[in-house]
């Protein structure tokens, strides 16, 4: 398939890592294309509160995402809302095929992040938007004065429970182990909420429903809870379907990169939640995006 446009760099994903990379590339005068299938910000738009990003205190993730996007617009970024379907090689270039067009570039930055991990329950997909949610800020208002379950014990689960405590009548936090994994601060905050109950060593065995949606759940200890919604916060997995043809080295966490964010292919870089690393945070994603962009800028300047 013939490409309609050629760029120096194509960035897949407009989350913190992708937008950071684009800012550095644009400031260096590099001809780049930024592709995003939904809206700039990625999972930032689903984050209720950001309180560990330097210089950004007591604000929601959407605000931070919007601030980053504003920087891009001032730099006249070429951002297209298109879903990447496949990536391959074409005449010593990298070809990116979306649902609308085909583009080629000399370098590629993968920054498409991760997607929420699903509950291991039969027919779980049929409850999506019918009681199952992965985003409290997106769907929380639908469960005002209702009872819900939050599945997970990490920071995202605590943040979701905290956000929903101001909307829902009752929140059950379903945690599979005997201890929460969230930070001490987040745990202390959630313990103070009178309408939040934490159930340790528990898993959802079955979802109870009717034609209108979820009406309850049954836990592995046979206990039944009357709820109308489930917010799943059990981690993420790499969004890798579109780049599998590239055969890049990876492990169970994501793509393997070197200190310059370079993958096993010297022309392809990766940054943000798509890579294998020990800390998945906004601050690491933005720094990785900057490193990837700066490495490419140096390579282009040597030509």
mmCIF file of N, CA, C and O in Angstrom, residues 18-109:
data_model
loop_
_atom_site.group_PDB
_atom_site.id
_atom_site.type_symbol
_atom_site.label_atom_id
_atom_site.label_comp_id
_atom_site.label_asym_id
_atom_site.label_seq_id
_atom_site.Cartn_x
_atom_site.Cartn_y
_atom_site.Cartn_z
ATOM 1 N N UNK A 18 4.080 10.408 24.678
ATOM 2 C CA UNK A 18 3.993 10.820 23.286
ATOM 3 C C UNK A 18 3.979 12.323 23.118
ATOM 4 O O UNK A 18 4.644 12.867 22.229
ATOM 5 N N UNK A 19 3.234 13.022 23.961
ATOM 6 C CA UNK A 19 3.178 14.479 23.858
ATOM 7 C C UNK A 19 4.511 15.108 24.244
ATOM 8 O O UNK A 19 4.940 16.099 23.650
ATOM 9 N N UNK A 20 5.176 14.542 25.256
ATOM 10 C CA UNK A 20 6.497 15.041 25.637
ATOM 11 C C UNK A 20 7.487 14.898 24.484
ATOM 12 O O UNK A 20 8.238 15.827 24.164
ATOM 13 N N UNK A 21 7.481 13.721 23.839
ATOM 14 C CA UNK A 21 8.356 13.499 22.691
ATOM 15 C C UNK A 21 8.060 14.494 21.577
ATOM 16 O O UNK A 21 8.979 15.056 20.960
ATOM 17 N N UNK A 22 6.786 14.730 21.314
ATOM 18 C CA UNK A 22 6.392 15.653 20.245
ATOM 19 C C UNK A 22 6.860 17.077 20.537
ATOM 20 O O UNK A 22 7.320 17.789 19.636
ATOM 21 N N UNK A 23 6.753 17.506 21.783
ATOM 22 C CA UNK A 23 7.195 18.852 22.156
ATOM 23 C C UNK A 23 8.679 19.039 21.856
ATOM 24 O O UNK A 23 9.094 20.043 21.274
ATOM 25 N N UNK A 24 9.495 18.054 22.232
ATOM 26 C CA UNK A 24 10.934 18.154 21.993
ATOM 27 C C UNK A 24 11.257 18.124 20.501
ATOM 28 O O UNK A 24 12.116 18.869 20.024
ATOM 29 N N UNK A 25 10.575 17.253 19.756
ATOM 30 C CA UNK A 25 10.828 17.153 18.322
ATOM 31 C C UNK A 25 10.424 18.433 17.593
ATOM 32 O O UNK A 25 11.161 18.934 16.735
ATOM 33 N N UNK A 26 9.271 18.974 17.934
ATOM 34 C CA UNK A 26 8.779 20.178 17.269
ATOM 35 C C UNK A 26 9.670 21.382 17.567
ATOM 36 O O UNK A 26 9.928 22.212 16.696
ATOM 37 N N UNK A 27 10.127 21.480 18.790
ATOM 38 C CA UNK A 27 11.014 22.592 19.154
ATOM 39 C C UNK A 27 12.350 22.505 18.407
ATOM 40 O O UNK A 27 13.031 23.513 18.225
ATOM 41 N N UNK A 28 12.702 21.296 17.988
ATOM 42 C CA UNK A 28 13.941 21.103 17.225
ATOM 43 C C UNK A 28 13.704 21.204 15.718
ATOM 44 O O UNK A 28 14.630 21.013 14.927
ATOM 45 N N UNK A 29 12.474 21.483 15.326
ATOM 46 C CA UNK A 29 12.152 21.644 13.917
ATOM 47 C C UNK A 29 12.013 20.349 13.149
ATOM 48 O O UNK A 29 12.119 20.334 11.915
ATOM 49 N N UNK A 30 11.748 19.253 13.854
ATOM 50 C CA UNK A 30 11.612 17.946 13.207
ATOM 51 C C UNK A 30 10.194 17.774 12.665
ATOM 52 O O UNK A 30 9.204 18.083 13.352
ATOM 53 N N UNK A 31 10.099 17.273 11.462
ATOM 54 C CA UNK A 31 8.801 17.012 10.829
ATOM 55 C C UNK A 31 8.220 15.723 11.413
ATOM 56 O O UNK A 31 8.661 14.621 11.078
ATOM 57 N N UNK A 32 7.231 15.846 12.298
ATOM 58 C CA UNK A 32 6.688 14.657 12.955
ATOM 59 C C UNK A 32 5.166 14.632 12.919
ATOM 60 O O UNK A 32 4.511 15.665 12.779
ATOM 61 N N UNK A 33 4.640 13.441 13.032
ATOM 62 C CA UNK A 33 3.191 13.198 13.051
ATOM 63 C C UNK A 33 2.848 12.482 14.350
ATOM 64 O O UNK A 33 3.514 11.513 14.729
ATOM 65 N N UNK A 34 1.818 12.963 15.017
ATOM 66 C CA UNK A 34 1.354 12.356 16.267
ATOM 67 C C UNK A 34 -0.007 11.726 16.027
ATOM 68 O O UNK A 34 -0.948 12.401 15.607
ATOM 69 N N UNK A 35 -0.103 10.419 16.276
ATOM 70 C CA UNK A 35 -1.348 9.683 16.056
ATOM 71 C C UNK A 35 -1.949 9.250 17.385
ATOM 72 O O UNK A 35 -1.258 8.698 18.239
ATOM 73 N N UNK A 36 -3.230 9.497 17.559
ATOM 74 C CA UNK A 36 -3.934 9.118 18.789
ATOM 75 C C UNK A 36 -5.337 8.651 18.419
ATOM 76 O O UNK A 36 -6.017 9.297 17.623
ATOM 77 N N UNK A 37 -5.769 7.510 18.991
ATOM 78 C CA UNK A 37 -7.062 6.963 18.574
ATOM 79 C C UNK A 37 -8.246 7.526 19.356
ATOM 80 O O UNK A 37 -9.386 7.406 18.925
ATOM 81 N N UNK A 38 -7.998 8.181 20.514
ATOM 82 C CA UNK A 38 -9.127 8.725 21.263
ATOM 83 C C UNK A 38 -8.948 10.221 21.485
ATOM 84 O O UNK A 38 -9.282 11.027 20.628
ATOM 85 N N UNK A 39 -8.395 10.615 22.622
ATOM 86 C CA UNK A 39 -8.174 12.026 22.896
ATOM 87 C C UNK A 39 -6.816 12.211 23.556
ATOM 88 O O UNK A 39 -6.349 11.328 24.285
ATOM 89 N N UNK A 40 -6.141 13.335 23.319
ATOM 90 C CA UNK A 40 -4.820 13.564 23.910
ATOM 91 C C UNK A 40 -4.860 13.453 25.437
ATOM 92 O O UNK A 40 -5.770 13.973 26.081
ATOM 93 N N UNK A 41 -3.891 12.749 25.968
ATOM 94 C CA UNK A 41 -3.832 12.570 27.417
ATOM 95 C C UNK A 41 -3.840 11.126 27.836
ATOM 96 O O UNK A 41 -3.316 10.773 28.896
ATOM 97 N N UNK A 42 -4.459 10.265 27.022
ATOM 98 C CA UNK A 42 -4.511 8.843 27.358
ATOM 99 C C UNK A 42 -5.149 8.598 28.714
ATOM 100 O O UNK A 42 -6.189 9.178 29.053
ATOM 101 N N UNK A 43 -4.506 7.770 29.527
ATOM 102 C CA UNK A 43 -5.048 7.422 30.837
ATOM 103 C C UNK A 43 -5.048 8.586 31.814
ATOM 104 O O UNK A 43 -5.699 8.517 32.862
ATOM 105 N N UNK A 44 -4.343 9.673 31.479
ATOM 106 C CA UNK A 44 -4.394 10.872 32.319
ATOM 107 C C UNK A 44 -5.828 11.375 32.440
ATOM 108 O O UNK A 44 -6.241 11.874 33.490
ATOM 109 N N UNK A 45 -6.587 11.251 31.361
ATOM 110 C CA UNK A 45 -7.969 11.723 31.362
ATOM 111 C C UNK A 45 -8.872 10.914 32.282
ATOM 112 O O UNK A 45 -9.997 11.328 32.575
ATOM 113 N N UNK A 46 -8.389 9.767 32.737
ATOM 114 C CA UNK A 46 -9.164 8.919 33.633
ATOM 115 C C UNK A 46 -8.683 9.016 35.078
ATOM 116 O O UNK A 46 -9.133 8.278 35.942
ATOM 117 N N UNK A 47 -7.747 9.943 35.310
ATOM 118 C CA UNK A 47 -7.162 10.086 36.641
ATOM 119 C C UNK A 47 -7.793 11.258 37.365
ATOM 120 O O UNK A 47 -7.699 12.407 36.909
ATOM 121 N N UNK A 48 -8.410 10.966 38.500
ATOM 122 C CA UNK A 48 -9.131 11.997 39.244
ATOM 123 C C UNK A 48 -8.197 13.028 39.858
ATOM 124 O O UNK A 48 -8.439 14.234 39.784
ATOM 125 N N UNK A 49 -7.120 12.593 40.477
ATOM 126 C CA UNK A 49 -6.228 13.515 41.177
ATOM 127 C C UNK A 49 -4.767 13.180 40.902
ATOM 128 O O UNK A 49 -4.354 12.028 40.980
ATOM 129 N N UNK A 50 -3.979 14.214 40.560
ATOM 130 C CA UNK A 50 -2.538 14.084 40.393
ATOM 131 C C UNK A 50 -1.877 14.847 41.532
ATOM 132 O O UNK A 50 -2.020 16.068 41.636
ATOM 133 N N UNK A 51 -1.174 14.137 42.415
ATOM 134 C CA UNK A 51 -0.539 14.836 43.533
ATOM 135 C C UNK A 51 0.930 14.473 43.706
ATOM 136 O O UNK A 51 1.536 14.769 44.737
ATOM 137 N N UNK A 52 1.526 13.831 42.677
ATOM 138 C CA UNK A 52 2.942 13.486 42.780
ATOM 139 C C UNK A 52 3.742 13.908 41.553
ATOM 140 O O UNK A 52 4.851 13.431 41.337
ATOM 141 N N UNK A 53 3.171 14.808 40.747
ATOM 142 C CA UNK A 53 3.883 15.340 39.587
ATOM 143 C C UNK A 53 4.449 16.702 39.973
ATOM 144 O O UNK A 53 3.685 17.597 40.358
ATOM 145 N N UNK A 54 5.766 16.896 39.928
ATOM 146 C CA UNK A 54 6.382 18.142 40.409
ATOM 147 C C UNK A 54 5.763 19.398 39.797
ATOM 148 O O UNK A 54 5.607 19.500 38.575
ATOM 149 N N UNK A 55 5.397 20.333 40.663
ATOM 150 C CA UNK A 55 4.853 21.608 40.209
ATOM 151 C C UNK A 55 3.386 21.579 39.858
ATOM 152 O O UNK A 55 2.818 22.596 39.432
ATOM 153 N N UNK A 56 2.745 20.450 40.043
ATOM 154 C CA UNK A 56 1.330 20.296 39.677
ATOM 155 C C UNK A 56 0.604 19.720 40.893
ATOM 156 O O UNK A 56 0.619 18.520 41.132
ATOM 157 N N UNK A 57 -0.013 20.593 41.696
ATOM 158 C CA UNK A 57 -0.554 20.197 42.989
ATOM 159 C C UNK A 57 -2.080 20.304 43.011
ATOM 160 O O UNK A 57 -2.650 21.303 42.575
ATOM 161 N N UNK A 58 -2.715 19.235 43.520
ATOM 162 C CA UNK A 58 -4.169 19.222 43.732
ATOM 163 C C UNK A 58 -4.966 19.526 42.462
ATOM 164 O O UNK A 58 -5.891 20.333 42.454
ATOM 165 N N UNK A 59 -4.585 18.884 41.377
ATOM 166 C CA UNK A 59 -5.333 19.027 40.131
ATOM 167 C C UNK A 59 -5.648 17.643 39.567
ATOM 168 O O UNK A 59 -5.005 16.652 39.912
ATOM 169 N N UNK A 60 -6.621 17.586 38.690
ATOM 170 C CA UNK A 60 -6.994 16.311 38.081
ATOM 171 C C UNK A 60 -6.146 16.051 36.840
ATOM 172 O O UNK A 60 -5.505 16.953 36.290
ATOM 173 N N UNK A 61 -6.154 14.793 36.419
ATOM 174 C CA UNK A 61 -5.349 14.396 35.276
ATOM 175 C C UNK A 61 -5.753 15.069 33.983
ATOM 176 O O UNK A 61 -4.903 15.361 33.134
ATOM 177 N N UNK A 62 -7.042 15.336 33.821
ATOM 178 C CA UNK A 62 -7.522 15.975 32.595
ATOM 179 C C UNK A 62 -6.910 17.351 32.422
ATOM 180 O O UNK A 62 -6.569 17.757 31.303
ATOM 181 N N UNK A 63 -6.766 18.083 33.523
ATOM 182 C CA UNK A 63 -6.161 19.414 33.460
ATOM 183 C C UNK A 63 -4.710 19.332 33.005
ATOM 184 O O UNK A 63 -4.262 20.120 32.163
ATOM 185 N N UNK A 64 -3.966 18.377 33.536
ATOM 186 C CA UNK A 64 -2.574 18.202 33.132
ATOM 187 C C UNK A 64 -2.480 17.823 31.659
ATOM 188 O O UNK A 64 -1.638 18.340 30.922
ATOM 189 N N UNK A 65 -3.359 16.924 31.233
ATOM 190 C CA UNK A 65 -3.378 16.514 29.823
ATOM 191 C C UNK A 65 -3.680 17.715 28.917
ATOM 192 O O UNK A 65 -3.058 17.875 27.863
ATOM 193 N N UNK A 66 -4.625 18.551 29.339
ATOM 194 C CA UNK A 66 -5.004 19.728 28.548
ATOM 195 C C UNK A 66 -3.858 20.725 28.472
ATOM 196 O O UNK A 66 -3.623 21.333 27.418
ATOM 197 N N UNK A 67 -3.114 20.885 29.568
ATOM 198 C CA UNK A 67 -1.963 21.784 29.562
ATOM 199 C C UNK A 67 -0.898 21.308 28.581
ATOM 200 O O UNK A 67 -0.289 22.096 27.857
ATOM 201 N N UNK A 68 -0.656 19.978 28.561
ATOM 202 C CA UNK A 68 0.311 19.414 27.619
ATOM 203 C C UNK A 68 -0.164 19.616 26.181
ATOM 204 O O UNK A 68 0.627 19.966 25.295
ATOM 205 N N UNK A 69 -1.450 19.399 25.964
ATOM 206 C CA UNK A 69 -2.013 19.561 24.626
ATOM 207 C C UNK A 69 -1.902 21.012 24.153
ATOM 208 O O UNK A 69 -1.629 21.278 22.970
ATOM 209 N N UNK A 70 -2.098 21.957 25.075
ATOM 210 C CA UNK A 70 -1.970 23.366 24.725
ATOM 211 C C UNK A 70 -0.565 23.696 24.242
ATOM 212 O O UNK A 70 -0.384 24.514 23.325
ATOM 213 N N UNK A 71 0.440 23.070 24.868
ATOM 214 C CA UNK A 71 1.815 23.267 24.417
ATOM 215 C C UNK A 71 1.980 22.790 22.981
ATOM 216 O O UNK A 71 2.659 23.435 22.173
ATOM 217 N N UNK A 72 1.355 21.666 22.666
ATOM 218 C CA UNK A 72 1.448 21.118 21.312
ATOM 219 C C UNK A 72 0.786 22.036 20.284
ATOM 220 O O UNK A 72 1.315 22.240 19.193
ATOM 221 N N UNK A 73 -0.370 22.568 20.631
ATOM 222 C CA UNK A 73 -1.086 23.438 19.688
ATOM 223 C C UNK A 73 -0.294 24.716 19.414
ATOM 224 O O UNK A 73 -0.288 25.222 18.288
ATOM 225 N N UNK A 74 0.372 25.228 20.430
ATOM 226 C CA UNK A 74 1.192 26.432 20.236
ATOM 227 C C UNK A 74 2.373 26.153 19.320
ATOM 228 O O UNK A 74 2.864 27.047 18.631
ATOM 229 N N UNK A 75 2.821 24.897 19.326
ATOM 230 C CA UNK A 75 3.925 24.491 18.448
ATOM 231 C C UNK A 75 3.424 24.019 17.090
ATOM 232 O O UNK A 75 4.203 23.539 16.264
ATOM 233 N N UNK A 76 2.101 24.134 16.871
ATOM 234 C CA UNK A 76 1.451 23.744 15.611
ATOM 235 C C UNK A 76 1.701 22.272 15.279
ATOM 236 O O UNK A 76 2.084 21.902 14.163
ATOM 237 N N UNK A 77 1.468 21.430 16.279
ATOM 238 C CA UNK A 77 1.669 19.993 16.108
ATOM 239 C C UNK A 77 0.692 19.409 15.092
ATOM 240 O O UNK A 77 -0.463 19.839 15.001
ATOM 241 N N UNK A 78 1.158 18.426 14.364
ATOM 242 C CA UNK A 78 0.310 17.698 13.418
ATOM 243 C C UNK A 78 -0.237 16.468 14.140
ATOM 244 O O UNK A 78 0.399 15.419 14.178
ATOM 245 N N UNK A 79 -1.402 16.627 14.748
ATOM 246 C CA UNK A 79 -2.045 15.559 15.522
ATOM 247 C C UNK A 79 -3.257 15.056 14.768
ATOM 248 O O UNK A 79 -4.146 15.827 14.414
ATOM 249 N N UNK A 80 -3.303 13.748 14.539
ATOM 250 C CA UNK A 80 -4.441 13.141 13.858
ATOM 251 C C UNK A 80 -5.101 12.116 14.769
ATOM 252 O O UNK A 80 -4.414 11.294 15.377
ATOM 253 N N UNK A 81 -6.417 12.178 14.849
ATOM 254 C CA UNK A 81 -7.177 11.211 15.641
ATOM 255 C C UNK A 81 -7.512 10.027 14.737
ATOM 256 O O UNK A 81 -8.514 10.023 14.020
ATOM 257 N N UNK A 82 -6.626 9.047 14.748
ATOM 258 C CA UNK A 82 -6.788 7.858 13.923
ATOM 259 C C UNK A 82 -6.273 6.644 14.690
ATOM 260 O O UNK A 82 -5.330 6.759 15.476
ATOM 261 N N UNK A 83 -6.867 5.510 14.456
ATOM 262 C CA UNK A 83 -6.467 4.279 15.132
ATOM 263 C C UNK A 83 -5.456 3.519 14.277
ATOM 264 O O UNK A 83 -5.719 3.197 13.124
ATOM 265 N N UNK A 84 -4.296 3.236 14.870
ATOM 266 C CA UNK A 84 -3.270 2.484 14.149
ATOM 267 C C UNK A 84 -3.658 1.012 14.088
ATOM 268 O O UNK A 84 -3.930 0.384 15.108
ATOM 269 N N UNK A 85 -3.679 0.467 12.876
ATOM 270 C CA UNK A 85 -4.067 -0.923 12.666
ATOM 271 C C UNK A 85 -2.874 -1.846 12.491
ATOM 272 O O UNK A 85 -2.892 -2.998 12.907
ATOM 273 N N UNK A 86 -1.816 -1.322 11.856
ATOM 274 C CA UNK A 86 -0.677 -2.180 11.575
ATOM 275 C C UNK A 86 0.564 -1.325 11.293
ATOM 276 O O UNK A 86 0.463 -0.194 10.816
ATOM 277 N N UNK A 87 1.719 -1.890 11.615
ATOM 278 C CA UNK A 87 2.990 -1.220 11.322
ATOM 279 C C UNK A 87 3.898 -2.235 10.639
ATOM 280 O O UNK A 87 4.019 -3.370 11.094
ATOM 281 N N UNK A 88 4.548 -1.804 9.568
ATOM 282 C CA UNK A 88 5.436 -2.708 8.846
ATOM 283 C C UNK A 88 6.564 -1.913 8.204
ATOM 284 O O UNK A 88 6.665 -0.696 8.390
ATOM 285 N N UNK A 89 7.392 -2.580 7.425
ATOM 286 C CA UNK A 89 8.516 -1.927 6.756
ATOM 287 C C UNK A 89 8.214 -1.776 5.271
ATOM 288 O O UNK A 89 7.610 -2.644 4.655
ATOM 289 N N UNK A 90 8.654 -0.634 4.708
ATOM 290 C CA UNK A 90 8.362 -0.355 3.306
ATOM 291 C C UNK A 90 9.506 0.471 2.714
ATOM 292 O O UNK A 90 9.719 1.626 3.101
ATOM 293 N N UNK A 91 10.284 -0.128 1.790
ATOM 294 C CA UNK A 91 11.388 0.579 1.120
ATOM 295 C C UNK A 91 12.321 1.277 2.113
ATOM 296 O O UNK A 91 12.585 2.476 2.006
ATOM 297 N N UNK A 92 12.808 0.515 3.098
ATOM 298 C CA UNK A 92 13.724 1.014 4.124
ATOM 299 C C UNK A 92 13.109 2.091 5.011
ATOM 300 O O UNK A 92 13.818 2.828 5.705
ATOM 301 N N UNK A 93 11.807 2.202 4.952
ATOM 302 C CA UNK A 93 11.095 3.133 5.828
ATOM 303 C C UNK A 93 10.122 2.334 6.687
ATOM 304 O O UNK A 93 9.903 1.138 6.478
ATOM 305 N N UNK A 94 9.535 3.016 7.657
ATOM 306 C CA UNK A 94 8.525 2.391 8.510
ATOM 307 C C UNK A 94 7.162 2.869 8.044
ATOM 308 O O UNK A 94 6.926 4.072 7.910
ATOM 309 N N UNK A 95 6.278 1.930 7.764
ATOM 310 C CA UNK A 95 4.933 2.287 7.311
ATOM 311 C C UNK A 95 3.919 2.056 8.416
ATOM 312 O O UNK A 95 3.864 0.982 9.012
ATOM 313 N N UNK A 96 3.143 3.086 8.681
ATOM 314 C CA UNK A 96 2.094 3.024 9.697
ATOM 315 C C UNK A 96 0.741 3.121 9.011
ATOM 316 O O UNK A 96 0.436 4.114 8.344
ATOM 317 N N UNK A 97 -0.048 2.083 9.172
ATOM 318 C CA UNK A 97 -1.380 2.033 8.560
ATOM 319 C C UNK A 97 -2.431 2.294 9.631
ATOM 320 O O UNK A 97 -2.477 1.616 10.656
ATOM 321 N N UNK A 98 -3.285 3.277 9.399
ATOM 322 C CA UNK A 98 -4.368 3.583 10.331
ATOM 323 C C UNK A 98 -5.704 3.208 9.707
ATOM 324 O O UNK A 98 -5.758 2.673 8.603
ATOM 325 N N UNK A 99 -6.777 3.512 10.412
ATOM 326 C CA UNK A 99 -8.112 3.233 9.876
ATOM 327 C C UNK A 99 -8.492 4.188 8.745
ATOM 328 O O UNK A 99 -9.527 4.021 8.101
ATOM 329 N N UNK A 100 -7.619 5.189 8.483
ATOM 330 C CA UNK A 100 -7.936 6.165 7.442
ATOM 331 C C UNK A 100 -6.872 6.277 6.359
ATOM 332 O O UNK A 100 -7.189 6.435 5.181
ATOM 333 N N UNK A 101 -5.592 6.245 6.745
ATOM 334 C CA UNK A 101 -4.520 6.515 5.809
ATOM 335 C C UNK A 101 -3.313 5.610 6.066
ATOM 336 O O UNK A 101 -3.311 4.805 7.003
ATOM 337 N N UNK A 102 -2.277 5.798 5.229
ATOM 338 C CA UNK A 102 -0.978 5.159 5.440
ATOM 339 C C UNK A 102 0.082 6.252 5.458
ATOM 340 O O UNK A 102 0.035 7.182 4.656
ATOM 341 N N UNK A 103 1.034 6.126 6.381
ATOM 342 C CA UNK A 103 2.098 7.112 6.516
ATOM 343 C C UNK A 103 3.433 6.386 6.620
ATOM 344 O O UNK A 103 3.489 5.265 7.126
ATOM 345 N N UNK A 104 4.511 7.047 6.191
ATOM 346 C CA UNK A 104 5.842 6.471 6.340
ATOM 347 C C UNK A 104 6.736 7.459 7.077
ATOM 348 O O UNK A 104 6.506 8.673 7.056
ATOM 349 N N UNK A 105 7.762 6.910 7.707
ATOM 350 C CA UNK A 105 8.717 7.752 8.428
ATOM 351 C C UNK A 105 10.045 7.035 8.530
ATOM 352 O O UNK A 105 10.135 5.821 8.332
ATOM 353 N N UNK A 106 11.090 7.808 8.878
ATOM 354 C CA UNK A 106 12.399 7.206 9.093
ATOM 355 C C UNK A 106 12.504 6.600 10.487
ATOM 356 O O UNK A 106 13.090 5.545 10.676
ATOM 357 N N UNK A 107 11.902 7.297 11.466
ATOM 358 C CA UNK A 107 11.918 6.822 12.846
ATOM 359 C C UNK A 107 10.491 6.709 13.374
ATOM 360 O O UNK A 107 9.578 7.400 12.910
ATOM 361 N N UNK A 108 10.332 5.850 14.365
ATOM 362 C CA UNK A 108 9.026 5.612 14.971
ATOM 363 C C UNK A 108 9.166 5.602 16.492
ATOM 364 O O UNK A 108 10.110 5.040 17.043
ATOM 365 N N UNK A 109 8.223 6.266 17.154
ATOM 366 C CA UNK A 109 8.161 6.232 18.612
ATOM 367 C C UNK A 109 6.835 5.595 19.019
ATOM 368 O O UNK A 109 5.758 6.097 18.668
#
